[in-house]
mmCIF file of C-alpha atoms and ligand atoms in Angstrom:
data_model
loop_
_atom_site.group_PDB
_atom_site.id
_atom_site.type_symbol
_atom_site.label_atom_id
_atom_site.label_comp_id
_atom_site.label_asym_id
_atom_site.label_seq_id
_atom_site.Cartn_x
_atom_site.Cartn_y
_atom_site.Cartn_z
ATOM 1 C CA UNK A 1 -33.359 48.765 2.933
ATOM 2 C CA UNK A 2 -35.919 48.050 1.284
ATOM 3 C CA UNK A 3 -38.752 44.511 2.708
ATOM 4 C CA UNK A 4 -40.524 42.676 0.698
ATOM 5 C CA UNK A 5 -43.125 40.694 2.695
ATOM 6 C CA UNK A 6 -43.534 37.724 1.012
ATOM 7 C CA UNK A 7 -46.078 36.189 3.385
ATOM 8 C CA UNK A 8 -48.618 33.730 3.258
ATOM 9 C CA UNK A 9 -51.311 35.028 5.193
ATOM 10 C CA UNK A 10 -51.661 38.782 7.643
ATOM 11 C CA UNK A 11 -49.852 38.832 3.643
ATOM 12 C CA UNK A 12 -48.820 42.727 1.914
ATOM 13 C CA UNK A 13 -51.118 45.559 1.793
ATOM 14 C CA UNK A 14 -51.071 47.750 -1.650
ATOM 15 C CA UNK A 15 -48.952 50.617 0.159
ATOM 16 C CA UNK A 16 -51.447 53.495 -1.420
ATOM 17 C CA UNK A 17 -54.787 51.484 0.760
ATOM 18 C CA UNK A 18 -52.298 51.828 3.484
ATOM 19 C CA UNK A 19 -51.117 55.478 3.599
ATOM 20 C CA UNK A 20 -55.382 56.932 3.089
ATOM 21 C CA UNK A 21 -56.148 54.901 5.818
ATOM 22 C CA UNK A 22 -53.066 56.566 8.676
ATOM 23 C CA UNK A 23 -54.269 60.124 6.374
ATOM 24 C CA UNK A 24 -58.033 59.137 7.587
ATOM 25 C CA UNK A 25 -56.546 57.429 10.942
ATOM 26 C CA UNK A 26 -57.974 59.528 13.528
ATOM 27 C CA UNK A 27 -60.763 62.093 11.315
ATOM 28 C CA UNK A 28 -62.667 60.008 8.896
ATOM 29 C CA UNK A 29 -64.002 62.323 6.872
ATOM 30 C CA UNK A 30 -63.745 65.229 8.888
ATOM 31 C CA UNK A 31 -66.536 63.072 12.172
ATOM 32 C CA UNK A 32 -62.949 63.916 14.159
ATOM 33 C CA UNK A 33 -63.606 59.756 14.857
ATOM 34 C CA UNK A 34 -61.304 57.098 13.823
ATOM 35 C CA UNK A 35 -63.558 53.980 11.791
ATOM 36 C CA UNK A 36 -62.356 52.662 14.049
ATOM 37 C CA UNK A 37 -64.749 54.511 16.879
ATOM 38 C CA UNK A 38 -67.846 54.397 14.669
ATOM 39 C CA UNK A 39 -71.054 52.488 15.138
ATOM 40 C CA UNK A 40 -71.956 50.105 13.525
ATOM 41 C CA UNK A 41 -75.054 51.349 12.613
ATOM 42 C CA UNK A 42 -73.539 54.869 11.908
ATOM 43 C CA UNK A 43 -74.166 56.618 7.959
ATOM 44 C CA UNK A 44 -70.942 56.884 7.846
ATOM 45 C CA UNK A 45 -70.065 53.013 8.688
ATOM 46 C CA UNK A 46 -73.012 52.102 6.747
ATOM 47 C CA UNK A 47 -71.542 53.950 3.548
ATOM 48 C CA UNK A 48 -68.501 51.770 3.949
ATOM 49 C CA UNK A 49 -69.635 49.025 4.485
ATOM 50 C CA UNK A 50 -72.302 49.578 0.930
ATOM 51 C CA UNK A 51 -69.658 50.854 -0.948
ATOM 52 C CA UNK A 52 -66.829 47.609 0.164
ATOM 53 C CA UNK A 53 -69.594 44.644 -1.160
ATOM 54 C CA UNK A 54 -70.741 46.812 -4.210
ATOM 55 C CA UNK A 55 -66.861 47.048 -5.070
ATOM 56 C CA UNK A 56 -65.963 43.753 -4.857
ATOM 57 C CA UNK A 57 -69.477 42.828 -6.691
ATOM 58 C CA UNK A 58 -68.345 45.064 -9.637
ATOM 59 C CA UNK A 59 -64.905 43.784 -9.564
ATOM 60 C CA UNK A 60 -66.496 39.750 -9.479
ATOM 61 C CA UNK A 61 -69.081 40.504 -11.378
ATOM 62 C CA UNK A 62 -71.256 38.868 -8.891
ATOM 63 C CA UNK A 63 -74.906 38.579 -9.773
ATOM 64 C CA UNK A 64 -77.324 39.373 -8.058
ATOM 65 C CA UNK A 65 -78.850 36.214 -6.995
ATOM 66 C CA UNK A 66 -75.867 35.963 -4.657
ATOM 67 C CA UNK A 67 -75.335 37.168 -1.725
ATOM 68 C CA UNK A 68 -72.368 38.790 -0.188
ATOM 69 C CA UNK A 69 -71.376 38.088 3.720
ATOM 70 C CA UNK A 70 -68.481 40.022 5.572
ATOM 71 C CA UNK A 71 -68.592 37.916 8.158
ATOM 72 C CA UNK A 72 -65.492 36.330 10.821
ATOM 73 C CA UNK A 73 -64.020 33.401 12.349
ATOM 74 C CA UNK A 74 -62.058 32.915 9.245
ATOM 75 C CA UNK A 75 -62.171 30.860 6.793
ATOM 76 C CA UNK A 76 -61.618 27.667 9.135
ATOM 77 C CA UNK A 77 -65.408 28.395 10.004
ATOM 78 C CA UNK A 78 -66.381 28.330 7.540
ATOM 79 C CA UNK A 79 -65.749 24.627 6.873
ATOM 80 C CA UNK A 80 -67.991 23.850 9.258
ATOM 81 C CA UNK A 81 -70.630 26.908 8.639
ATOM 82 C CA UNK A 82 -71.143 24.953 4.940
ATOM 83 C CA UNK A 83 -72.008 21.512 6.124
ATOM 84 C CA UNK A 84 -74.289 23.087 8.669
ATOM 85 C CA UNK A 85 -75.861 25.354 6.706
ATOM 86 C CA UNK A 86 -75.920 22.634 3.335
ATOM 87 C CA UNK A 87 -76.105 19.204 4.237
ATOM 88 C CA UNK A 88 -77.109 17.864 7.628
ATOM 89 C CA UNK A 89 -78.538 14.383 7.575
ATOM 90 C CA UNK A 90 -76.456 14.721 3.599
ATOM 91 C CA UNK A 91 -73.857 13.784 1.532
ATOM 92 C CA UNK A 92 -71.424 15.991 0.771
ATOM 93 C CA UNK A 93 -68.475 15.930 -1.804
ATOM 94 C CA UNK A 94 -64.095 16.587 -0.760
ATOM 95 C CA UNK A 95 -61.688 16.988 -3.471
ATOM 96 C CA UNK A 96 -58.165 16.656 -0.875
ATOM 97 C CA UNK A 97 -55.532 18.918 -3.066
ATOM 98 C CA UNK A 98 -53.243 20.051 0.679
ATOM 99 C CA UNK A 99 -53.924 20.868 4.382
ATOM 100 C CA UNK A 100 -56.501 23.005 4.033
ATOM 101 C CA UNK A 101 -58.586 20.669 2.577
ATOM 102 C CA UNK A 102 -57.997 18.030 4.870
ATOM 103 C CA UNK A 103 -58.934 20.480 7.379
ATOM 104 C CA UNK A 104 -62.408 21.564 5.512
ATOM 105 C CA UNK A 105 -63.243 17.563 5.981
ATOM 106 C CA UNK A 106 -61.907 17.355 8.902
ATOM 107 C CA UNK A 107 -64.616 19.418 10.418
ATOM 108 C CA UNK A 108 -66.992 18.398 7.815
ATOM 109 C CA UNK A 109 -66.801 15.077 9.460
ATOM 110 C CA UNK A 110 -66.792 16.202 13.165
ATOM 111 C CA UNK A 111 -70.581 17.500 12.347
ATOM 112 C CA UNK A 112 -71.589 14.302 12.810
ATOM 113 C CA UNK A 113 -74.530 13.785 10.918
ATOM 114 C CA UNK A 114 -73.083 14.780 7.522
ATOM 115 C CA UNK A 115 -72.066 12.155 5.271
ATOM 116 C CA UNK A 116 -68.598 13.386 3.904
ATOM 117 C CA UNK A 117 -67.034 11.051 0.178
ATOM 118 C CA UNK A 118 -63.926 12.694 -1.134
ATOM 119 C CA UNK A 119 -64.082 11.941 -4.176
ATOM 120 C CA UNK A 120 -60.179 12.523 -4.971
ATOM 121 C CA UNK A 121 -57.179 13.139 -3.883
ATOM 122 C CA UNK A 122 -53.347 13.609 -4.678
ATOM 123 C CA UNK A 123 -52.867 13.263 -0.730
ATOM 124 C CA UNK A 124 -49.748 9.962 -2.158
ATOM 125 C CA UNK A 125 -48.179 12.575 -4.166
ATOM 126 C CA UNK A 126 -47.635 15.301 -1.591
ATOM 127 C CA UNK A 127 -50.492 17.474 -2.342
ATOM 128 C CA UNK A 128 -48.037 18.105 -5.888
ATOM 129 C CA UNK A 129 -50.733 18.327 -8.370
ATOM 130 C CA UNK A 130 -55.054 19.025 -8.506
ATOM 131 C CA UNK A 131 -56.682 15.964 -9.309
ATOM 132 C CA UNK A 132 -58.437 15.846 -12.734
ATOM 133 C CA UNK A 133 -63.103 16.002 -11.669
ATOM 134 C CA UNK A 134 -65.217 14.632 -14.121
ATOM 135 C CA UNK A 135 -69.113 14.794 -14.552
ATOM 136 C CA UNK A 136 -68.919 10.676 -13.226
ATOM 137 C CA UNK A 137 -66.933 11.232 -10.295
ATOM 138 C CA UNK A 138 -70.110 13.577 -9.021
ATOM 139 C CA UNK A 139 -72.953 12.003 -7.151
ATOM 140 C CA UNK A 140 -75.873 14.058 -8.692
ATOM 141 C CA UNK A 141 -77.542 13.766 -4.759
ATOM 142 C CA UNK A 142 -74.940 15.359 -2.744
ATOM 143 C CA UNK A 143 -75.595 18.406 -1.544
ATOM 144 C CA UNK A 144 -72.619 20.001 -2.078
ATOM 145 C CA UNK A 145 -68.764 19.625 -4.145
ATOM 146 C CA UNK A 146 -65.705 21.486 -1.923
ATOM 147 C CA UNK A 147 -62.739 22.326 -3.517
ATOM 148 C CA UNK A 148 -59.762 24.704 -2.428
ATOM 149 C CA UNK A 149 -59.484 26.843 -5.911
ATOM 150 C CA UNK A 150 -56.392 27.748 -4.957
ATOM 151 C CA UNK A 151 -53.780 25.095 -1.831
ATOM 152 C CA UNK A 152 -51.999 28.030 -0.289
ATOM 153 C CA UNK A 153 -49.243 26.050 1.293
ATOM 154 C CA UNK A 154 -48.623 23.480 -1.317
ATOM 155 C CA UNK A 155 -48.598 26.272 -4.442
ATOM 156 C CA UNK A 156 -51.532 24.039 -6.382
ATOM 157 C CA UNK A 157 -54.116 25.566 -8.230
ATOM 158 C CA UNK A 158 -57.626 25.239 -10.425
ATOM 159 C CA UNK A 159 -56.766 26.398 -13.883
ATOM 160 C CA UNK A 160 -60.852 26.198 -14.768
ATOM 161 C CA UNK A 161 -63.037 24.825 -12.283
ATOM 162 C CA UNK A 162 -65.152 21.144 -12.832
ATOM 163 C CA UNK A 163 -68.534 20.802 -14.087
ATOM 164 C CA UNK A 164 -70.532 19.134 -10.931
ATOM 165 C CA UNK A 165 -73.451 19.056 -12.429
ATOM 166 C CA UNK A 166 -76.489 20.105 -10.699
ATOM 167 C CA UNK A 167 -74.059 19.934 -7.429
ATOM 168 C CA UNK A 168 -73.073 23.321 -6.212
ATOM 169 C CA UNK A 169 -69.658 23.938 -5.337
ATOM 170 C CA UNK A 170 -68.155 25.659 -2.951
ATOM 171 C CA UNK A 171 -64.906 26.430 -3.047
ATOM 172 C CA UNK A 172 -62.248 28.236 -0.525
ATOM 173 C CA UNK A 173 -60.483 30.980 -2.665
ATOM 174 C CA UNK A 174 -59.062 32.095 0.257
ATOM 175 C CA UNK A 175 -55.750 32.417 -1.182
ATOM 176 C CA UNK A 176 -56.864 33.122 -4.730
ATOM 177 C CA UNK A 177 -60.022 35.783 -4.631
ATOM 178 C CA UNK A 178 -59.614 38.189 -6.615
ATOM 179 C CA UNK A 179 -56.708 36.855 -9.182
ATOM 180 C CA UNK A 180 -58.357 34.624 -11.074
ATOM 181 C CA UNK A 181 -60.682 34.645 -14.020
ATOM 182 C CA UNK A 182 -63.201 31.861 -13.110
ATOM 183 C CA UNK A 183 -66.818 33.151 -13.363
ATOM 184 C CA UNK A 184 -68.948 33.145 -9.783
ATOM 185 C CA UNK A 185 -72.240 31.560 -11.491
ATOM 186 C CA UNK A 186 -70.355 28.189 -11.175
ATOM 187 C CA UNK A 187 -70.275 28.576 -7.587
ATOM 188 C CA UNK A 188 -72.486 27.862 -5.273
ATOM 189 C CA UNK A 189 -70.288 29.640 -2.446
ATOM 190 C CA UNK A 190 -67.361 31.536 -1.929
ATOM 191 C CA UNK A 191 -65.581 32.220 0.761
ATOM 192 C CA UNK A 192 -62.111 33.204 1.980
ATOM 193 C CA UNK A 193 -60.241 34.506 4.535
ATOM 194 C CA UNK A 194 -59.467 38.253 4.393
ATOM 195 C CA UNK A 195 -55.717 38.418 4.891
ATOM 196 C CA UNK A 196 -54.286 36.956 1.906
ATOM 197 C CA UNK A 197 -56.194 38.564 -0.723
ATOM 198 C CA UNK A 198 -58.155 41.491 0.465
ATOM 199 C CA UNK A 199 -57.038 43.352 3.474
ATOM 200 C CA UNK A 200 -56.553 42.555 7.538
ATOM 201 C CA UNK A 201 -56.947 39.616 9.715
ATOM 202 C CA UNK A 202 -60.566 39.932 11.200
ATOM 203 C CA UNK A 203 -62.871 39.609 7.922
ATOM 204 C CA UNK A 204 -64.079 36.494 5.759
ATOM 205 C CA UNK A 205 -65.741 36.959 3.245
ATOM 206 C CA UNK A 206 -68.841 34.920 2.588
ATOM 207 C CA UNK A 207 -70.505 35.166 -1.647
ATOM 208 C CA UNK A 208 -73.671 33.054 -0.694
ATOM 209 C CA UNK A 209 -75.911 32.316 -3.459
ATOM 210 C CA UNK A 210 -79.573 32.589 -2.635
ATOM 211 C CA UNK A 211 -81.335 28.788 -2.928
ATOM 212 C CA UNK A 212 -78.464 27.851 -0.450
ATOM 213 C CA UNK A 213 -79.930 29.576 2.511
ATOM 214 C CA UNK A 214 -81.935 28.786 4.782
ATOM 215 C CA UNK A 215 -81.884 24.408 3.334
ATOM 216 C CA UNK A 216 -81.540 24.049 7.264
ATOM 217 C CA UNK A 217 -83.012 25.072 10.952
ATOM 218 C CA UNK A 218 -79.565 26.699 12.008
ATOM 219 C CA UNK A 219 -79.782 26.637 15.613
ATOM 220 C CA UNK A 220 -77.248 29.073 16.088
ATOM 221 C CA UNK A 221 -77.630 32.009 14.935
ATOM 222 C CA UNK A 222 -73.950 33.231 14.109
ATOM 223 C CA UNK A 223 -73.973 30.235 11.885
ATOM 224 C CA UNK A 224 -76.496 30.425 10.142
ATOM 225 C CA UNK A 225 -76.261 32.220 6.032
ATOM 226 C CA UNK A 226 -80.160 32.883 6.225
ATOM 227 C CA UNK A 227 -79.737 34.483 9.243
ATOM 228 C CA UNK A 228 -76.371 36.500 8.440
ATOM 229 C CA UNK A 229 -77.591 37.769 5.153
ATOM 230 C CA UNK A 230 -80.850 38.936 6.380
ATOM 231 C CA UNK A 231 -78.648 40.921 8.716
ATOM 232 C CA UNK A 232 -76.933 42.037 6.087
ATOM 233 C CA UNK A 233 -73.523 41.143 8.199
ATOM 234 C CA UNK A 234 -75.084 43.170 10.828
ATOM 235 C CA UNK A 235 -76.708 40.699 13.203
ATOM 236 C CA UNK A 236 -73.901 41.271 15.457
ATOM 237 C CA UNK A 237 -70.729 43.984 15.462
ATOM 238 C CA UNK A 238 -68.649 42.805 12.196
ATOM 239 C CA UNK A 239 -64.992 43.277 11.394
ATOM 240 C CA UNK A 240 -65.879 47.855 10.903
ATOM 241 C CA UNK A 241 -61.699 48.424 10.154
ATOM 242 C CA UNK A 242 -61.182 45.315 8.515
ATOM 243 C CA UNK A 243 -64.307 46.510 6.212
ATOM 244 C CA UNK A 244 -62.970 49.755 5.400
ATOM 245 C CA UNK A 245 -59.784 48.463 4.360
ATOM 246 C CA UNK A 246 -60.682 46.067 2.216
ATOM 247 C CA UNK A 247 -63.338 48.496 1.016
ATOM 248 C CA UNK A 248 -59.547 50.436 0.079
ATOM 249 C CA UNK A 249 -58.443 47.471 -1.563
ATOM 250 C CA UNK A 250 -61.110 47.104 -3.739
ATOM 251 C CA UNK A 251 -61.599 51.041 -4.861
ATOM 252 C CA UNK A 252 -57.804 50.446 -5.261
ATOM 253 C CA UNK A 253 -57.811 47.609 -8.158
ATOM 254 C CA UNK A 254 -60.925 49.049 -9.300
ATOM 255 C CA UNK A 255 -58.664 52.224 -10.131
ATOM 256 C CA UNK A 256 -55.985 49.733 -11.389
ATOM 257 C CA UNK A 257 -58.180 48.548 -13.785
ATOM 258 C CA UNK A 258 -59.938 45.703 -12.369
ATOM 259 C CA UNK A 259 -59.498 41.879 -12.751
ATOM 260 C CA UNK A 260 -58.136 41.879 -15.917
ATOM 261 C CA UNK A 261 -55.617 43.996 -14.868
ATOM 262 C CA UNK A 262 -54.411 42.853 -11.993
ATOM 263 C CA UNK A 263 -54.616 39.000 -13.181
ATOM 264 C CA UNK A 264 -52.488 39.726 -15.794
ATOM 265 C CA UNK A 265 -49.837 41.390 -13.358
ATOM 266 C CA UNK A 266 -50.547 38.441 -11.315
ATOM 267 C CA UNK A 267 -49.793 36.405 -14.061
ATOM 268 C CA UNK A 268 -46.191 38.449 -14.870
ATOM 269 C CA UNK A 269 -45.604 37.982 -11.840
ATOM 270 C CA UNK A 270 -45.390 34.616 -11.101
ATOM 271 C CA UNK A 271 -43.701 33.930 -14.897
ATOM 272 C CA UNK A 272 -40.913 35.860 -13.631
ATOM 273 C CA UNK A 273 -40.207 33.388 -10.687
ATOM 274 C CA UNK A 274 -41.389 30.020 -11.940
ATOM 275 C CA UNK A 275 -39.152 30.715 -15.361
ATOM 276 C CA UNK A 276 -36.159 31.720 -13.004
ATOM 277 C CA UNK A 277 -36.993 28.091 -11.125
ATOM 278 C CA UNK A 278 -37.160 26.636 -14.627
ATOM 279 C CA UNK A 279 -33.912 27.892 -15.776
ATOM 280 C CA UNK A 280 -31.831 27.375 -12.343
ATOM 281 C CA UNK A 281 -30.054 24.053 -11.915
ATOM 282 C CA UNK A 282 -29.999 24.436 -8.368
ATOM 283 C CA UNK A 283 -33.854 25.876 -7.429
ATOM 284 C CA UNK A 284 -36.655 23.370 -8.515
ATOM 285 C CA UNK A 285 -41.387 23.626 -8.409
ATOM 286 C CA UNK A 286 -42.507 20.171 -6.299
ATOM 287 C CA UNK A 287 -45.228 21.738 -8.028
ATOM 288 C CA UNK A 288 -46.151 20.096 -11.575
ATOM 289 C CA UNK A 289 -46.437 23.005 -14.624
ATOM 290 C CA UNK A 290 -50.128 22.216 -14.589
ATOM 291 C CA UNK A 291 -51.076 23.148 -11.583
ATOM 292 C CA UNK A 292 -48.765 25.722 -10.260
ATOM 293 C CA UNK A 293 -49.985 28.258 -8.459
ATOM 294 C CA UNK A 294 -49.988 32.026 -9.701
ATOM 295 C CA UNK A 295 -50.257 33.363 -5.554
ATOM 296 C CA UNK A 296 -47.861 31.285 -3.578
ATOM 297 C CA UNK A 297 -44.638 29.470 -5.380
ATOM 298 C CA UNK A 298 -42.780 27.164 -3.497
ATOM 299 C CA UNK A 299 -38.848 25.902 -4.630
ATOM 300 C CA UNK A 300 -36.743 24.179 -3.042
ATOM 301 C CA UNK A 301 -33.072 23.153 -3.926
ATOM 302 C CA UNK A 302 -33.279 19.515 -2.714
ATOM 303 C CA UNK A 303 -30.755 19.946 -0.145
ATOM 304 C CA UNK A 304 -32.488 21.135 3.499
ATOM 305 C CA UNK A 305 -29.125 22.987 4.617
ATOM 306 C CA UNK A 306 -29.307 24.658 1.353
ATOM 307 C CA UNK A 307 -32.541 25.888 1.877
ATOM 308 C CA UNK A 308 -32.439 26.839 5.060
ATOM 309 C CA UNK A 309 -28.835 29.709 4.292
ATOM 310 C CA UNK A 310 -31.107 31.045 1.524
ATOM 311 C CA UNK A 311 -33.307 31.744 3.725
ATOM 312 C CA UNK A 312 -30.912 32.961 6.745
ATOM 313 C CA UNK A 313 -29.428 35.099 3.764
ATOM 314 C CA UNK A 314 -32.312 35.486 1.994
ATOM 315 C CA UNK A 315 -34.184 37.679 5.168
ATOM 316 C CA UNK A 316 -30.292 39.587 5.511
ATOM 317 C CA UNK A 317 -30.789 40.751 2.375
ATOM 318 C CA UNK A 318 -34.957 42.253 2.883
ATOM 319 C CA UNK A 319 -36.910 39.785 1.652
ATOM 320 C CA UNK A 320 -38.737 38.847 4.737
ATOM 321 C CA UNK A 321 -40.992 35.485 5.201
ATOM 322 C CA UNK A 322 -39.427 33.312 2.636
ATOM 323 C CA UNK A 323 -39.698 30.268 4.293
ATOM 324 C CA UNK A 324 -41.200 27.560 3.243
ATOM 325 C CA UNK A 325 -44.251 26.183 5.027
ATOM 326 C CA UNK A 326 -42.870 23.819 7.899
ATOM 327 C CA UNK A 327 -44.692 21.125 6.941
ATOM 328 C CA UNK A 328 -43.765 21.213 2.671
ATOM 329 C CA UNK A 329 -40.223 23.296 3.844
ATOM 330 C CA UNK A 330 -37.982 24.597 1.436
ATOM 331 C CA UNK A 331 -38.907 28.377 0.024
ATOM 332 C CA UNK A 332 -42.901 29.795 -0.694
ATOM 333 C CA UNK A 333 -42.886 33.427 -2.169
ATOM 334 C CA UNK A 334 -46.653 34.587 -1.809
ATOM 335 C CA UNK A 335 -47.610 37.546 -4.926
ATOM 336 C CA UNK A 336 -50.779 38.193 -3.832
ATOM 337 C CA UNK A 337 -52.021 41.189 -5.805
ATOM 338 C CA UNK A 338 -50.064 44.386 -3.574
ATOM 339 C CA UNK A 339 -47.413 43.079 -3.855
ATOM 340 C CA UNK A 340 -44.696 44.604 -6.132
ATOM 341 C CA UNK A 341 -43.503 43.375 -9.221
ATOM 342 C CA UNK A 342 -39.844 44.984 -8.624
ATOM 343 C CA UNK A 343 -39.875 42.400 -5.524
ATOM 344 C CA UNK A 344 -40.145 39.606 -7.656
ATOM 345 C CA UNK A 345 -37.217 40.997 -10.489
ATOM 346 C CA UNK A 346 -35.292 41.171 -7.373
ATOM 347 C CA UNK A 347 -36.131 38.056 -5.793
ATOM 348 C CA UNK A 348 -35.126 36.098 -8.974
ATOM 349 C CA UNK A 349 -31.770 38.146 -9.137
ATOM 350 C CA UNK A 350 -31.212 37.491 -5.453
ATOM 351 C CA UNK A 351 -31.502 33.790 -6.323
ATOM 352 C CA UNK A 352 -28.956 33.674 -9.415
ATOM 353 C CA UNK A 353 -26.091 35.522 -6.935
ATOM 354 C CA UNK A 354 -26.862 32.453 -4.642
ATOM 355 C CA UNK A 355 -26.885 30.010 -7.233
ATOM 356 C CA UNK A 356 -23.529 31.094 -8.692
ATOM 357 C CA UNK A 357 -22.112 31.298 -4.807
ATOM 358 C CA UNK A 358 -23.941 27.950 -3.640
ATOM 359 C CA UNK A 359 -24.731 25.862 -6.888
ATOM 360 C CA UNK A 360 -21.289 23.706 -6.636
ATOM 361 C CA UNK A 361 -22.222 22.741 -3.394
HETATM 362 C C1 LIG B 1 -55.715 30.660 5.170
HETATM 363 C C2 LIG B 1 -56.303 29.484 4.938
HETATM 364 C C3 LIG B 1 -57.155 29.263 5.394
HETATM 365 C C4 LIG B 1 -57.066 29.558 7.224
HETATM 366 O O1 LIG B 1 -58.117 31.029 7.276
HETATM 367 P P1 LIG B 1 -58.372 31.441 8.396
HETATM 368 O O2 LIG B 1 -59.038 32.950 8.365
HETATM 369 O O3 LIG B 1 -57.345 31.398 9.532
HETATM 370 O O4 LIG B 1 -59.192 30.396 9.287
HETATM 371 C C5 LIG B 1 -58.446 28.292 4.726
HETATM 372 N N1 LIG B 1 -58.001 27.905 3.713
HETATM 373 C C6 LIG B 1 -57.309 28.370 3.367
HETATM 374 C C7 LIG B 1 -56.530 28.424 1.474
HETATM 375 C C8 LIG B 1 -55.857 29.601 3.222
HETATM 376 O O5 LIG B 1 -55.104 30.026 2.471
#
């Protein structure tokens, strides 16, 4: 049975990448060693990490005045590292667009010396849209404005990046990095856990503008962007195998035609599913049309029992991980870059069949 993996993360990876990793698994480039067995200071691994960075820079057109860091601790550690490095005894602005924003806000408050201000929120509408941010809402003395560009759980995404004047924008881009047409120059920091759209879990990518390094004394070297940048992500042992897989994913994306091509594919895939939801008399999207994510698409029948029936039958038919997040219920299809269009077509066909069989319930 063909299996389609709709997981929100850790998520589907490109088959050619997995196959290349398999073919090199026990003997990387004739070394007689696996990538997992290489010293992180070896020339073979040095070539991997440098090439991964080079390719990511090319893909995202990252300007030279930004550092690319390969760290650990997940996007969740960035919730603390950002305020620790940027906003001690200062004000930090947040937009609350769902569970991950809330966690970022909570972590900044937890530090104790950051004045956290939530300037906009869609909480009272179950986070079903991205609130509008206008320049007058941004205190120009704030250390940064934090946004979550794609809200993995509720399925919303920013279609354009707010104008924050001189206040750097910090973006949690975990679930739509490499699946958007944002401009890196609009951000002070971009961070993303790799396990959604980049590679395996264990790696966190941070893209940070030079002037945001070393603003404060951070007495924890591992948590100091400046230390990590000065060491080129090799302050300690980085997640070497995850970086290697990320390198292969970046190469795969470039060979496909880079971001313009993958974005076209992502739009086509998402459109297929949104069209099916629009057309259906059974399924609806809880998300306001102007805020809909390309990468995470929730849908519901409006009847929890029917949702459950759908999920049971979908799973039996090879649609893995379609069940919505426990906080939202229903279904959620995560259509990251590596997710094949055939899988969306198969899901749409399955939804039509289910609706015929159950529409009258
Ligand atoms: C998954 C996710 C996180 C959490 O990432 P970890 O790497 O598990 O810490 C944070 N933010 C967003 C938007 C996510 O999708």
